[in-house]
Tab-separated table of C-alpha atoms and ligand atoms in Angstrom:
chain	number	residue	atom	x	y	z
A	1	UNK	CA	-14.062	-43.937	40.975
A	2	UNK	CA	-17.207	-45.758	40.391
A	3	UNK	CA	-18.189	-48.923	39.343
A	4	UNK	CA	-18.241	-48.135	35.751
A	5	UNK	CA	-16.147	-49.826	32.786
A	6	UNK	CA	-14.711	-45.938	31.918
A	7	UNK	CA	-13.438	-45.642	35.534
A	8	UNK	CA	-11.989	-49.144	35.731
A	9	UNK	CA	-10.026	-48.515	32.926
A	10	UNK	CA	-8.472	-45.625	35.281
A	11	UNK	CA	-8.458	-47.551	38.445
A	12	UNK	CA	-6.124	-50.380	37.472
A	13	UNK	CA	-3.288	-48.002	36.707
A	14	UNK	CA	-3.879	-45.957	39.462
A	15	UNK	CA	-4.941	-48.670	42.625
A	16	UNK	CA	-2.158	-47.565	44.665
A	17	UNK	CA	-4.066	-44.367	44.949
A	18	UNK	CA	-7.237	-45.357	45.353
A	19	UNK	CA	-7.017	-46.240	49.100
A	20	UNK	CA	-10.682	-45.600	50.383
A	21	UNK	CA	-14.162	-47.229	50.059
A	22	UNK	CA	-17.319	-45.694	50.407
A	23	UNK	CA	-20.275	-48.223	50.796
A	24	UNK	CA	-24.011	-46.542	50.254
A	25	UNK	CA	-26.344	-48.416	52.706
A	26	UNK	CA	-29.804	-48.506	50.438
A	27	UNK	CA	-32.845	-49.121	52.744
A	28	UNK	CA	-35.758	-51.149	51.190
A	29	UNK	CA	-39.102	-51.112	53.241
A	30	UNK	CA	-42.058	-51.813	51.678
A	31	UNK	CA	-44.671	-52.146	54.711
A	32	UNK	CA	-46.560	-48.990	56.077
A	33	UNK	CA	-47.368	-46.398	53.639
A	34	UNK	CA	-45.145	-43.021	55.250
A	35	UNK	CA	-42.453	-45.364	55.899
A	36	UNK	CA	-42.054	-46.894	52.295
A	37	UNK	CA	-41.965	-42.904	50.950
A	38	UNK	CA	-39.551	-42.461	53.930
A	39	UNK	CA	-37.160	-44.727	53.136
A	40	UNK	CA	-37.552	-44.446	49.470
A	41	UNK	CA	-36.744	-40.537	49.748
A	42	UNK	CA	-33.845	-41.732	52.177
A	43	UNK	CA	-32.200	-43.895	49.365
A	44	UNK	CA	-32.497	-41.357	46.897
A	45	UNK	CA	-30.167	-38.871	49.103
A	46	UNK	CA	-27.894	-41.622	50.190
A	47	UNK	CA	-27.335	-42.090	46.430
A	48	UNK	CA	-26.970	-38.726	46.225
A	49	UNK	CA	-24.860	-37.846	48.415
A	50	UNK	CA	-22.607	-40.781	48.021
A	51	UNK	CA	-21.858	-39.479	43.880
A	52	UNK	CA	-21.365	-36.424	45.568
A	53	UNK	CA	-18.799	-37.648	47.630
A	54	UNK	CA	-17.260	-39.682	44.863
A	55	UNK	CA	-16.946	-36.560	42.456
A	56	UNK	CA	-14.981	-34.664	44.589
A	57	UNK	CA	-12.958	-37.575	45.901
A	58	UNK	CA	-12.658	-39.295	42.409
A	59	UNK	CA	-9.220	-39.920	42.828
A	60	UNK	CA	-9.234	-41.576	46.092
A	61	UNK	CA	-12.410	-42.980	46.494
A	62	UNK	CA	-13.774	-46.298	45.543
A	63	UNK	CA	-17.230	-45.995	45.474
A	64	UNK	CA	-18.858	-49.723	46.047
A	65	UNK	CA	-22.209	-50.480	44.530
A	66	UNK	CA	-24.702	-50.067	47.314
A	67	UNK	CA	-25.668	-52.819	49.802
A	68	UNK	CA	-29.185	-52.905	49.950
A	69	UNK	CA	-31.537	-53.957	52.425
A	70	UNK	CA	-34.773	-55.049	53.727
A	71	UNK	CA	-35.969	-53.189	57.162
A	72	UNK	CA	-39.006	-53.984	58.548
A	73	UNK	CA	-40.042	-53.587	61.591
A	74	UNK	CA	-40.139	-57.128	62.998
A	75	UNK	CA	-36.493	-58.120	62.090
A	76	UNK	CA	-32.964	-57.563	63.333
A	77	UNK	CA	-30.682	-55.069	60.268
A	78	UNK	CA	-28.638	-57.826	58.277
A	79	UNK	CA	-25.167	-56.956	60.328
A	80	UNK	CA	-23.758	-60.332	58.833
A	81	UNK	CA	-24.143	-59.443	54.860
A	82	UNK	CA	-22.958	-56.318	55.267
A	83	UNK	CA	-19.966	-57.495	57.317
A	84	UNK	CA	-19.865	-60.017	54.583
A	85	UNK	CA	-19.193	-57.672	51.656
A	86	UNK	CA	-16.822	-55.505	53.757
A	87	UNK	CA	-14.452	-58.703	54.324
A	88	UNK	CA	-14.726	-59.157	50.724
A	89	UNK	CA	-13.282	-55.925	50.057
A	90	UNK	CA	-10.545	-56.829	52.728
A	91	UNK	CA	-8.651	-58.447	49.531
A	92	UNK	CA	-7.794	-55.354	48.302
A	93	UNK	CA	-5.441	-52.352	49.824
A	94	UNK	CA	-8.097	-50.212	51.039
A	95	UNK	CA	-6.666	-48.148	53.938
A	96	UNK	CA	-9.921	-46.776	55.053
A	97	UNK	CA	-13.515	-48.116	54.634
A	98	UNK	CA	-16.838	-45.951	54.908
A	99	UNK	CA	-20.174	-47.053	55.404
A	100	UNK	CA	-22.491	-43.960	53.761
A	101	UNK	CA	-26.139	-43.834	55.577
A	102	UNK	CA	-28.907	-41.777	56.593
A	103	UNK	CA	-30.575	-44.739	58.716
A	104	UNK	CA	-29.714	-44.152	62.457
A	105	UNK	CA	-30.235	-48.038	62.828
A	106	UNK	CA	-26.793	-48.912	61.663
A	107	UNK	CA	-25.443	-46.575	64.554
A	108	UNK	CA	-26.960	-48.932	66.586
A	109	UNK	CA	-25.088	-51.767	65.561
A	110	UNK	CA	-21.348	-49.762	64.525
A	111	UNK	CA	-19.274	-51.834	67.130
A	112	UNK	CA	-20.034	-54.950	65.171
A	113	UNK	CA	-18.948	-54.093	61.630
A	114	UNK	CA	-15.236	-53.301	60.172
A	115	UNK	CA	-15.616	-50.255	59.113
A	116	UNK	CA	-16.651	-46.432	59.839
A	117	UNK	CA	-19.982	-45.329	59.449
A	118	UNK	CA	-20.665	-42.356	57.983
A	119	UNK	CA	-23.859	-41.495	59.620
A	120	UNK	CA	-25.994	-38.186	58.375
A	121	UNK	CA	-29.674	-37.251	60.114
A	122	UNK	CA	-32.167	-37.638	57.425
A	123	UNK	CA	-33.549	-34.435	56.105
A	124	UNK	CA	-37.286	-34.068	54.574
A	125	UNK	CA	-37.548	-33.047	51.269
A	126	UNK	CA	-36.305	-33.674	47.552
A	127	UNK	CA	-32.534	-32.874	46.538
A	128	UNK	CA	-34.254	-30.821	43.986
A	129	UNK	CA	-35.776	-28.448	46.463
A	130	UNK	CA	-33.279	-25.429	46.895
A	131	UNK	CA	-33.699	-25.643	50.836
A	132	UNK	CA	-33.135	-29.106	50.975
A	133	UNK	CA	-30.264	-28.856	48.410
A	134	UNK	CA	-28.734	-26.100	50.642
A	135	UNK	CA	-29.155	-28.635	53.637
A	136	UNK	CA	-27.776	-31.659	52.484
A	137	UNK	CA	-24.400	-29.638	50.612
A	138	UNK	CA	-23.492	-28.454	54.167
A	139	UNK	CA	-23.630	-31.913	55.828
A	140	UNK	CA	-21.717	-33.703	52.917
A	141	UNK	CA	-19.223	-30.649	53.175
A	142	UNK	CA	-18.331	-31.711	57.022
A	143	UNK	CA	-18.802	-35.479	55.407
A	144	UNK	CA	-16.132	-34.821	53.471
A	145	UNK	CA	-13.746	-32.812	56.242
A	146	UNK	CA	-14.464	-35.761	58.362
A	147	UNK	CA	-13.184	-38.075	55.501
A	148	UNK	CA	-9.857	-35.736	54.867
A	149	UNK	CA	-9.301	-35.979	58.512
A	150	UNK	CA	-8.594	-39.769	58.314
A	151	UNK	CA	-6.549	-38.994	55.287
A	152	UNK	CA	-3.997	-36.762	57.541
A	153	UNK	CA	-3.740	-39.317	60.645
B	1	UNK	CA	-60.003	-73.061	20.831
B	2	UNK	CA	-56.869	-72.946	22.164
B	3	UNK	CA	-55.143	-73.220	18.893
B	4	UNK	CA	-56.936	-70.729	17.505
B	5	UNK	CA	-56.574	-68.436	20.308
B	6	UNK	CA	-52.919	-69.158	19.729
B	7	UNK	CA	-52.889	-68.714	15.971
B	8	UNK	CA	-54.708	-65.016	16.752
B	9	UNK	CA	-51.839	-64.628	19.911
B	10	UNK	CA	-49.057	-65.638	17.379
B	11	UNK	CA	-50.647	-63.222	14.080
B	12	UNK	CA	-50.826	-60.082	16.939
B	13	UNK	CA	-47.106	-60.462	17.993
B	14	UNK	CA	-45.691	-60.858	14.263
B	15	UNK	CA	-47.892	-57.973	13.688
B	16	UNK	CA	-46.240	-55.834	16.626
B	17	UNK	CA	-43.150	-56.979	15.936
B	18	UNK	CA	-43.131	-56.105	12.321
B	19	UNK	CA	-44.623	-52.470	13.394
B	20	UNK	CA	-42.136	-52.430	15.786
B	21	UNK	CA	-39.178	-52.854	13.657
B	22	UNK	CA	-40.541	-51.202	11.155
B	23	UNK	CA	-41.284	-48.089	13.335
B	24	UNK	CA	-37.590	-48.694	14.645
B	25	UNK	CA	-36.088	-48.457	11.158
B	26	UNK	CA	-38.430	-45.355	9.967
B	27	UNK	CA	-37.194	-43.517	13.230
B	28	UNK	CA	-33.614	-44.210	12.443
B	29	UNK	CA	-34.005	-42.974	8.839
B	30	UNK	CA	-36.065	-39.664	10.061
B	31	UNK	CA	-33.841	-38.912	12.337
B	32	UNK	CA	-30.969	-37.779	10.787
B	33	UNK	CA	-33.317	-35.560	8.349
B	34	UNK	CA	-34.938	-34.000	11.449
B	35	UNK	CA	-31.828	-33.063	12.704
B	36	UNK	CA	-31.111	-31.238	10.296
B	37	UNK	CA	-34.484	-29.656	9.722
B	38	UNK	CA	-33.929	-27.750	13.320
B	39	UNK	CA	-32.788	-24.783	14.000
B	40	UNK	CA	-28.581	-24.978	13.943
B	41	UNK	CA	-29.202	-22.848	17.605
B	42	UNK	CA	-31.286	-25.104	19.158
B	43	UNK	CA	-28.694	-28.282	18.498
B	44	UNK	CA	-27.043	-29.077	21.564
B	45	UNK	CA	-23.440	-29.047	20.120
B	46	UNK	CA	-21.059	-31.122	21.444
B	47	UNK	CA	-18.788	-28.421	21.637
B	48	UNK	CA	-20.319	-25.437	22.078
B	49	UNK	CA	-22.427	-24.486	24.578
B	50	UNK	CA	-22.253	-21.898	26.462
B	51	UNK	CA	-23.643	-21.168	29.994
B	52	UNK	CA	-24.145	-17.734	31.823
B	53	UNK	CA	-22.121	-18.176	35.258
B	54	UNK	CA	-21.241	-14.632	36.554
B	55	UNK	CA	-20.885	-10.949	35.943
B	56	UNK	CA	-18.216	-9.471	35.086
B	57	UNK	CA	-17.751	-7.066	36.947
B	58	UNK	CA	-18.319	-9.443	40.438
B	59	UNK	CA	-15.185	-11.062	39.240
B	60	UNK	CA	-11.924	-9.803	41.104
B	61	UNK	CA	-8.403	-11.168	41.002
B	62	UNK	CA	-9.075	-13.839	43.616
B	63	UNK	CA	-9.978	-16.953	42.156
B	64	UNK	CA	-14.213	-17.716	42.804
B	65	UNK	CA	-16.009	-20.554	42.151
B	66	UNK	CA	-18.660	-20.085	40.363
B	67	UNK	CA	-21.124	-23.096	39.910
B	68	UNK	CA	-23.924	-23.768	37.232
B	69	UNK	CA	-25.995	-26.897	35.765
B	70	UNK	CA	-26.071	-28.706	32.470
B	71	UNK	CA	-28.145	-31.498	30.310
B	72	UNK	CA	-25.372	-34.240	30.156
B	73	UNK	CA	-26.078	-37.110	28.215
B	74	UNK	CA	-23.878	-40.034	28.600
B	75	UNK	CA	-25.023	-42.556	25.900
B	76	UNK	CA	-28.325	-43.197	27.120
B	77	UNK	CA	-28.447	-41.389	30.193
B	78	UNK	CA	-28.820	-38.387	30.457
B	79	UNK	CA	-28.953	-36.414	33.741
B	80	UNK	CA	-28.320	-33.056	34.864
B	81	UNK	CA	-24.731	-32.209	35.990
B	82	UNK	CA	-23.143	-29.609	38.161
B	83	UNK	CA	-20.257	-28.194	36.762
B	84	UNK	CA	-18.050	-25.537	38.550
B	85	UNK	CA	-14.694	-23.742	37.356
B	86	UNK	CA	-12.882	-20.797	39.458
B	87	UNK	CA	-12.692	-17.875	37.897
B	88	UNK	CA	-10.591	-14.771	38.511
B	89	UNK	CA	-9.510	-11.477	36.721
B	90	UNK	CA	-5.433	-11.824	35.588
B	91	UNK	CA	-2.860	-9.062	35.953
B	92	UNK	CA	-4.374	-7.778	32.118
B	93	UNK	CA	-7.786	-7.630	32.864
B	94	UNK	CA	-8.236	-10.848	31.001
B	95	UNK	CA	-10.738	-13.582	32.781
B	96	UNK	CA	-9.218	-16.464	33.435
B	97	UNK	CA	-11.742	-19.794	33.960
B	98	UNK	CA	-10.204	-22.694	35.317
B	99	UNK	CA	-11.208	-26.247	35.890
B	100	UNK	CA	-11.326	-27.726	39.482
B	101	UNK	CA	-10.672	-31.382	38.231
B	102	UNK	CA	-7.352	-32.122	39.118
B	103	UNK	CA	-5.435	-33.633	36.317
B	104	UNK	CA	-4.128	-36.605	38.168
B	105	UNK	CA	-6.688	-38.525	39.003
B	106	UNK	CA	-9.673	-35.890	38.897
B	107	UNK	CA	-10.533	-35.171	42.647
B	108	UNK	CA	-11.714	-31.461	43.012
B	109	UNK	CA	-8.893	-28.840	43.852
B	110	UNK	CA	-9.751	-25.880	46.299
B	111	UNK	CA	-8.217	-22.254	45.782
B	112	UNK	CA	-5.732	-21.592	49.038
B	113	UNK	CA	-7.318	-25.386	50.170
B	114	UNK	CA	-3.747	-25.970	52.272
B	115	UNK	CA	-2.347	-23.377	54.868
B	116	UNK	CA	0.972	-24.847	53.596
B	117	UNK	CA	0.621	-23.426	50.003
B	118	UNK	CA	-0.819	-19.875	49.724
B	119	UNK	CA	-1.580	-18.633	46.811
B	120	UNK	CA	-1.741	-21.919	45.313
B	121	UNK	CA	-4.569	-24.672	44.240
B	122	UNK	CA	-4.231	-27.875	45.936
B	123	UNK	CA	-6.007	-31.095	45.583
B	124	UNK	CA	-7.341	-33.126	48.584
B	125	UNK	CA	-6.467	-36.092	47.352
B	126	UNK	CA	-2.304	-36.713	46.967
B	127	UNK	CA	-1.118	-33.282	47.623
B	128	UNK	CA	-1.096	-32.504	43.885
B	129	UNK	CA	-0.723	-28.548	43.586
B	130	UNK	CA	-0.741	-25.748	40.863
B	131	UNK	CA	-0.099	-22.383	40.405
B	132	UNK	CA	-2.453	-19.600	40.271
B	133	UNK	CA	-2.354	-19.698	36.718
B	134	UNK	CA	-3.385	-23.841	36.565
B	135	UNK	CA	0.521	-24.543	35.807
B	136	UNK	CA	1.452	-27.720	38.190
B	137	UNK	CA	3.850	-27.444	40.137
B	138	UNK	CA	6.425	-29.693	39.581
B	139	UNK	CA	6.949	-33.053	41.813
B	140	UNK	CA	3.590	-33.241	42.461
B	141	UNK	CA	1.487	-35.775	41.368
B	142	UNK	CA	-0.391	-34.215	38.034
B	143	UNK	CA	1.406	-34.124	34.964
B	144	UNK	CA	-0.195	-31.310	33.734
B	145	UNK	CA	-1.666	-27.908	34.244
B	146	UNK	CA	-5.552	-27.393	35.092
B	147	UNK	CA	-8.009	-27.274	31.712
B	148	UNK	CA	-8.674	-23.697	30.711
B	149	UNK	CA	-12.724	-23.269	29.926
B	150	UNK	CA	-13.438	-21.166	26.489
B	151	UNK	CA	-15.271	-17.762	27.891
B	152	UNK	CA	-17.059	-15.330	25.866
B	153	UNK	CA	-18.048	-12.057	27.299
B	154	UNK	CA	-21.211	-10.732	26.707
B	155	UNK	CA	-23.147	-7.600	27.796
B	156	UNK	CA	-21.072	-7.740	31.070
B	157	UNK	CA	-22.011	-11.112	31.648
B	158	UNK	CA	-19.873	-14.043	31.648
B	159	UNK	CA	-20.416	-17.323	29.527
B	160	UNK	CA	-18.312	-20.616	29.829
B	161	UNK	CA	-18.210	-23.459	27.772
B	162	UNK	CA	-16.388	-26.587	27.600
B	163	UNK	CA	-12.968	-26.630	29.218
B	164	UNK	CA	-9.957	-27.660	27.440
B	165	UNK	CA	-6.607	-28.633	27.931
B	166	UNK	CA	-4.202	-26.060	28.468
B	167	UNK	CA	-2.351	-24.746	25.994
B	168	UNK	CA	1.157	-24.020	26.438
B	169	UNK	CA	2.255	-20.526	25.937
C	201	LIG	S1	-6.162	-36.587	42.199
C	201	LIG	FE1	-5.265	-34.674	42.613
C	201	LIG	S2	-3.355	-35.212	43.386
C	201	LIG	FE2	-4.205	-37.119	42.927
């Protein structure tokens, strides 16, 4: 489900389903010209990816609005908001929560948040190009394995 | 000065605004005319569009999924969608197209996707299962079989267009 009126509708009858959230982490840096494309192509596949995830999953899945993010090179990733937003989410019966990224920052700093990252090596290129396309389907196939595997514990 | 500057300012936006509106309402009483000036083929119907997705003869009677893109618009937005259906040859010879979206709460359903259940669909998501014909199987969680999509053959190729609900037999 996503956070649109037409899925709410479905989501309140159905919550008890809907036991896992997916969290897109949306990286805004705006200081050094090949970083700012970087990090702008990075967003666009973490969106991506994350509907991706969510159309398979649509029965299951929560997807959150993404937490975005200011990275610059001088300060620390914003471990607090993000923690923030997940204990917000604590209200409600989600079984499993997923943090969706291609940043290899948050890896970094996994321990201190409630929740599992879903981590995935940024690739080069646009979704539109058939190579890339090809790239980024495989990974969010063993995205989504890993996410069934939770599923069956 | 200022006033003046103002007045001129004030003059320009009526001005815009009346073009504006005025634009607005000419569009929305062209628009229905040029609609119907085009070409009936052209017209994206709601209903009926079909898309090439496979040959014929590639298709066997294990269910494939075959894949292929479309304009959605959704209101505003409009953005290009994947759709996919599996597709398989029946004991007749007749094509069969059916729609992964799982009817309970539309996660995607895999052909043979649980060891448990050969021969089967199953959906990821609460164990929901169907036949190879869409049918659910019952005490699972959907409530109804898998949407068929209309097909059209043509030249040995295969064209799908929107899926509907099943209808029972
Ligand atoms: S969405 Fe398929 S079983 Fe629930």
């Amino acid at each position: 489900m996503q956070w649109k009126e037409q899925d709410m509708h479905q989501y309140i009858e159905a919550q008890e389903y809907v036991d896992t959230l997916v969290i897109p982490l949306i990286p805004i840096q705006l200081e050094k010209p090949n970083e700012i494309v970087k990090h702008a192509a990075m967003s666009e596949l973490t969106e991506y990816g994350a509907k991706a995830i969510e159309n398979q999953f649509k029965g299951r899945i929560f997807l959150s609005p993404s937490f975005q993010y200011f990275k610059s090179s001088s300060t620390k990733l914003d471990t607090i908001s993000l923690q923030q937003w997940i204990a917000y989410y604590d209200h409600l019966p989600f079984k499993h929560v997923f943090l969706f990224t291609f940043d290899h920052a948050w890896k970094k700093v996994e321990r201190e948040l409630n929740a599992s990252l879903l981590w995935l090596p940024a690739i080069s290129g646009k979704v539109e190009d058939a190579k890339t396309s090809e790239i980024l389907k495989e990974q969010l196939n063993q995205m989504m394995d890993l996410i069934q595997s939770y599923w069956q514990e | 000065m200022s006033e003046k500057k103002q007045q001129v300012s004030r003059r320009q936006f009526l001005n815009y605004t009346l073009t504006g509106v005025g634009g607005f309402m000419a569009a929305g009483m062209l628009a229905p005319m040029v609609r119907f000036a085009i070409d009936p083929v052209l017209q994206p119907s709601a209903q009926g569009e079909f898309a090439a997705v496979a040959q014929v003869d590639d298709i066997t009677t294990e269910p494939t999924r075959v894949e292929w893109t479309i304009d959605q618009v959704d209101g505003w937005y409009e953005s290009k969608v994947t759709k996919t259906a599996w597709v398989y040859k029946q004991e007749d010879g007749s094509i069969l197209a059916l729609s992964p979206v799982c009817k309970h709460l539309g996660c995607v359903v895999n052909w043979e996707g649980n060891e448990q259940f050969p021969n089967e669909f199953y959906c990821p998501c609460h164990g929901g299962r169907y036949y190879k014909d869409g049918v659910n199987v019952p005490n699972t969680p959907p409530a109804a079989a898998l949407d068929v999509f209309q097909h059209k053959i043509e030249e040995g190729t295969l064209y799908l267009g929107k899926a509907e609900p099943r209808k029972e037999a």
